[in-house]
Amino acid sequence: MTALSPKPKIPKKCQSVLAPHGIGYRMRLLSQLTSRRFQEQLDALEMGLTPFHWVVLCCLWQEDGLATTKIVEKLQQVGGTLTGVLDRMEERKLIYRERDISDRRIWRIWLTATGKQLQEVLPPIVFQLIEETTLGITQDERELFSRLVDKMIANLS
């Protein structure tokens, strides 16, 4: 197209799905912004943590000794990606891996003392980030948004 060519006409009904107006684009932007802010706060701890370490730790705080496959299922994550994350978490002495006693093919992931201690450190950071992100949004609106996101995830799962 040259500078003199007319702009293509996009039907009015399509405007709401185009970036930056589409909900998918805005949800991705929200995810990136919160992830970036969370990473900045994690960097301040100087422990080499990432937001993905947080979600793995959350799984293990709820049920220590999970099999790798169970973590993958809970997080709906590709196994190869998780393996690298677990390697780095082990290097940072947040977790350790052991073979399952009844099935040697299964690796179980256990928290170290350091991984357990982070349960006191990280949730307050996340609560503060949530408060910052949802400033001016009522508790009812937060709960509605959460339910709507859950429905959208279920629709695509």
mmCIF file of C-alpha atoms in Angstrom:
data_model
loop_
_atom_site.group_PDB
_atom_site.id
_atom_site.type_symbol
_atom_site.label_atom_id
_atom_site.label_comp_id
_atom_site.label_asym_id
_atom_site.label_seq_id
_atom_site.Cartn_x
_atom_site.Cartn_y
_atom_site.Cartn_z
ATOM 1 C CA MET A 1 0.000 0.000 0.000
ATOM 2 C CA THR A 2 1.220 3.481 -0.772
ATOM 3 C CA ALA A 3 0.719 6.559 1.354
ATOM 4 C CA LEU A 4 -2.114 7.603 -0.970
ATOM 5 C CA SER A 5 -4.007 4.318 -0.721
ATOM 6 C CA PRO A 6 -7.164 4.469 1.351
ATOM 7 C CA LYS A 7 -7.143 2.673 4.697
ATOM 8 C CA PRO A 8 -8.893 -0.682 4.576
ATOM 9 C CA LYS A 9 -12.372 -0.512 6.061
ATOM 10 C CA ILE A 10 -12.833 -2.789 9.014
ATOM 11 C CA PRO A 11 -16.453 -3.471 9.899
ATOM 12 C CA LYS A 12 -17.533 -1.749 13.110
ATOM 13 C CA LYS A 13 -18.583 -5.078 14.638
ATOM 14 C CA CYS A 14 -14.953 -6.326 14.310
ATOM 15 C CA GLN A 15 -13.385 -3.356 16.101
ATOM 16 C CA SER A 16 -13.883 -4.883 19.553
ATOM 17 C CA VAL A 17 -11.770 -7.958 18.750
ATOM 18 C CA LEU A 18 -8.788 -6.104 17.316
ATOM 19 C CA ALA A 19 -5.759 -5.344 19.439
ATOM 20 C CA PRO A 20 -5.532 -3.386 21.626
ATOM 21 C CA HIS A 21 -9.293 -3.636 22.273
ATOM 22 C CA GLY A 22 -9.798 -7.416 22.241
ATOM 23 C CA ILE A 23 -10.264 -9.127 25.581
ATOM 24 C CA GLY A 24 -7.631 -11.761 24.777
ATOM 25 C CA TYR A 25 -5.063 -9.077 24.075
ATOM 26 C CA ARG A 26 -5.972 -7.182 27.244
ATOM 27 C CA MET A 27 -5.844 -10.337 29.382
ATOM 28 C CA ARG A 28 -2.412 -11.131 27.969
ATOM 29 C CA LEU A 29 -1.288 -7.562 28.684
ATOM 30 C CA LEU A 30 -2.598 -7.802 32.257
ATOM 31 C CA SER A 31 -0.748 -11.095 32.687
ATOM 32 C CA GLN A 32 2.481 -9.620 31.343
ATOM 33 C CA LEU A 33 2.225 -6.495 33.509
ATOM 34 C CA THR A 34 1.520 -8.416 36.709
ATOM 35 C CA SER A 35 4.215 -10.960 35.877
ATOM 36 C CA ARG A 36 6.737 -8.184 35.270
ATOM 37 C CA ARG A 37 5.826 -6.440 38.542
ATOM 38 C CA PHE A 38 6.004 -9.737 40.443
ATOM 39 C CA GLN A 39 9.398 -10.499 38.868
ATOM 40 C CA GLU A 40 10.685 -7.098 40.029
ATOM 41 C CA GLN A 41 9.606 -7.927 43.568
ATOM 42 C CA LEU A 42 11.148 -11.400 43.374
ATOM 43 C CA ASP A 43 14.407 -9.894 42.066
ATOM 44 C CA ALA A 44 14.574 -7.736 45.195
ATOM 45 C CA LEU A 45 14.788 -10.954 47.255
ATOM 46 C CA GLU A 46 17.990 -11.863 45.356
ATOM 47 C CA MET A 47 17.169 -15.577 45.341
ATOM 48 C CA GLY A 48 16.877 -16.077 41.588
ATOM 49 C CA LEU A 49 13.133 -16.788 41.790
ATOM 50 C CA THR A 50 10.642 -16.437 38.950
ATOM 51 C CA PRO A 51 6.836 -16.289 38.860
ATOM 52 C CA PHE A 52 6.857 -19.885 37.618
ATOM 53 C CA HIS A 53 8.796 -20.939 40.734
ATOM 54 C CA TRP A 54 5.939 -19.366 42.714
ATOM 55 C CA VAL A 55 3.283 -21.558 41.078
ATOM 56 C CA VAL A 56 5.344 -24.720 41.609
ATOM 57 C CA LEU A 57 5.932 -23.767 45.242
ATOM 58 C CA CYS A 58 2.174 -23.186 45.660
ATOM 59 C CA CYS A 59 1.496 -26.749 44.480
ATOM 60 C CA LEU A 60 4.056 -28.168 46.903
ATOM 61 C CA TRP A 61 2.893 -26.044 49.849
ATOM 62 C CA GLN A 62 -0.520 -27.621 49.355
ATOM 63 C CA GLU A 63 0.819 -31.152 48.898
ATOM 64 C CA ASP A 64 4.507 -31.822 49.371
ATOM 65 C CA GLY A 65 5.968 -34.837 47.599
ATOM 66 C CA LEU A 66 3.886 -34.539 44.443
ATOM 67 C CA ALA A 67 4.863 -36.554 41.420
ATOM 68 C CA THR A 68 6.187 -34.436 38.562
ATOM 69 C CA THR A 69 3.244 -35.535 36.415
ATOM 70 C CA LYS A 70 0.772 -34.283 39.055
ATOM 71 C CA ILE A 71 2.423 -30.851 39.042
ATOM 72 C CA VAL A 72 2.187 -30.797 35.240
ATOM 73 C CA GLU A 73 -1.520 -31.694 35.472
ATOM 74 C CA LYS A 74 -2.248 -29.066 38.115
ATOM 75 C CA LEU A 75 -0.487 -26.327 36.176
ATOM 76 C CA GLN A 76 -1.525 -27.560 32.719
ATOM 77 C CA GLN A 77 2.126 -27.198 31.748
ATOM 78 C CA VAL A 78 4.312 -28.937 29.196
ATOM 79 C CA GLY A 79 6.613 -31.416 30.955
ATOM 80 C CA GLY A 80 9.817 -30.236 29.279
ATOM 81 C CA THR A 81 9.256 -26.733 30.542
ATOM 82 C CA LEU A 82 8.697 -27.972 34.083
ATOM 83 C CA THR A 83 11.848 -30.105 34.063
ATOM 84 C CA GLY A 84 14.050 -27.056 33.498
ATOM 85 C CA VAL A 85 12.220 -25.099 36.180
ATOM 86 C CA LEU A 86 12.650 -27.970 38.646
ATOM 87 C CA ASP A 87 16.363 -28.159 37.769
ATOM 88 C CA ARG A 88 16.784 -24.486 38.651
ATOM 89 C CA MET A 89 14.697 -24.833 41.813
ATOM 90 C CA GLU A 90 16.889 -27.749 42.887
ATOM 91 C CA GLU A 91 20.045 -25.700 42.193
ATOM 92 C CA ARG A 92 18.615 -22.967 44.454
ATOM 93 C CA LYS A 93 17.944 -25.603 47.115
ATOM 94 C CA LEU A 94 14.191 -24.985 47.136
ATOM 95 C CA ILE A 95 13.255 -28.578 46.306
ATOM 96 C CA TYR A 96 14.766 -32.020 45.978
ATOM 97 C CA ARG A 97 13.674 -34.972 43.857
ATOM 98 C CA GLU A 98 13.368 -38.596 44.869
ATOM 99 C CA ARG A 99 12.250 -41.706 43.030
ATOM 100 C CA ASP A 100 8.937 -43.070 44.219
ATOM 101 C CA ILE A 101 9.518 -46.151 46.383
ATOM 102 C CA SER A 102 6.682 -48.134 44.823
ATOM 103 C CA ASP A 103 7.254 -47.052 41.197
ATOM 104 C CA ARG A 104 10.811 -46.126 40.220
ATOM 105 C CA ARG A 105 9.586 -44.413 37.030
ATOM 106 C CA ILE A 106 7.961 -41.658 39.107
ATOM 107 C CA TRP A 107 9.911 -38.702 40.477
ATOM 108 C CA ARG A 108 8.485 -37.044 43.588
ATOM 109 C CA ILE A 109 9.228 -33.403 44.341
ATOM 110 C CA TRP A 110 9.808 -32.363 47.947
ATOM 111 C CA LEU A 111 10.327 -28.969 49.518
ATOM 112 C CA THR A 112 13.558 -28.193 51.332
ATOM 113 C CA ALA A 113 13.579 -26.082 54.495
ATOM 114 C CA THR A 114 14.247 -23.031 52.296
ATOM 115 C CA GLY A 115 11.291 -23.882 50.039
ATOM 116 C CA LYS A 116 9.056 -24.225 53.096
ATOM 117 C CA GLN A 117 10.280 -20.902 54.549
ATOM 118 C CA LEU A 118 9.274 -19.080 51.383
ATOM 119 C CA GLN A 119 5.659 -19.802 52.342
ATOM 120 C CA GLU A 120 6.078 -17.008 54.900
ATOM 121 C CA VAL A 121 7.811 -14.625 52.457
ATOM 122 C CA LEU A 122 6.050 -14.887 49.083
ATOM 123 C CA PRO A 123 2.284 -14.786 49.837
ATOM 124 C CA PRO A 124 2.452 -11.284 51.384
ATOM 125 C CA ILE A 125 4.180 -10.061 48.204
ATOM 126 C CA VAL A 126 1.423 -11.605 46.084
ATOM 127 C CA PHE A 127 -1.334 -10.176 48.312
ATOM 128 C CA GLN A 128 0.214 -6.708 47.915
ATOM 129 C CA LEU A 129 0.387 -7.146 44.136
ATOM 130 C CA ILE A 130 -3.266 -8.224 44.052
ATOM 131 C CA GLU A 131 -4.238 -5.159 46.082
ATOM 132 C CA GLU A 132 -2.296 -2.919 43.714
ATOM 133 C CA THR A 133 -3.784 -4.606 40.639
ATOM 134 C CA THR A 134 -7.385 -4.483 41.903
ATOM 135 C CA LEU A 135 -7.320 -0.980 43.395
ATOM 136 C CA GLY A 136 -10.808 0.516 43.038
ATOM 137 C CA ILE A 137 -12.396 -2.866 42.345
ATOM 138 C CA THR A 138 -14.847 -4.211 44.919
ATOM 139 C CA GLN A 139 -14.572 -7.683 46.420
ATOM 140 C CA ASP A 140 -17.771 -8.684 44.580
ATOM 141 C CA GLU A 141 -16.261 -7.519 41.277
ATOM 142 C CA ARG A 142 -13.053 -9.458 42.002
ATOM 143 C CA GLU A 143 -15.023 -12.625 42.693
ATOM 144 C CA LEU A 144 -17.138 -12.150 39.555
ATOM 145 C CA PHE A 145 -14.026 -11.616 37.440
ATOM 146 C CA SER A 146 -12.457 -14.761 38.908
ATOM 147 C CA ARG A 147 -15.574 -16.822 38.127
ATOM 148 C CA LEU A 148 -15.721 -15.457 34.578
ATOM 149 C CA VAL A 149 -12.053 -16.288 33.954
ATOM 150 C CA ASP A 150 -12.658 -19.802 35.310
ATOM 151 C CA LYS A 151 -15.563 -20.213 32.879
ATOM 152 C CA MET A 152 -13.457 -19.005 29.941
ATOM 153 C CA ILE A 153 -10.671 -21.433 30.868
ATOM 154 C CA ALA A 154 -13.187 -24.268 31.162
ATOM 155 C CA ASN A 155 -14.667 -23.353 27.765
ATOM 156 C CA LEU A 156 -11.257 -23.782 26.131
ATOM 157 C CA SER A 157 -10.048 -26.789 28.128
#
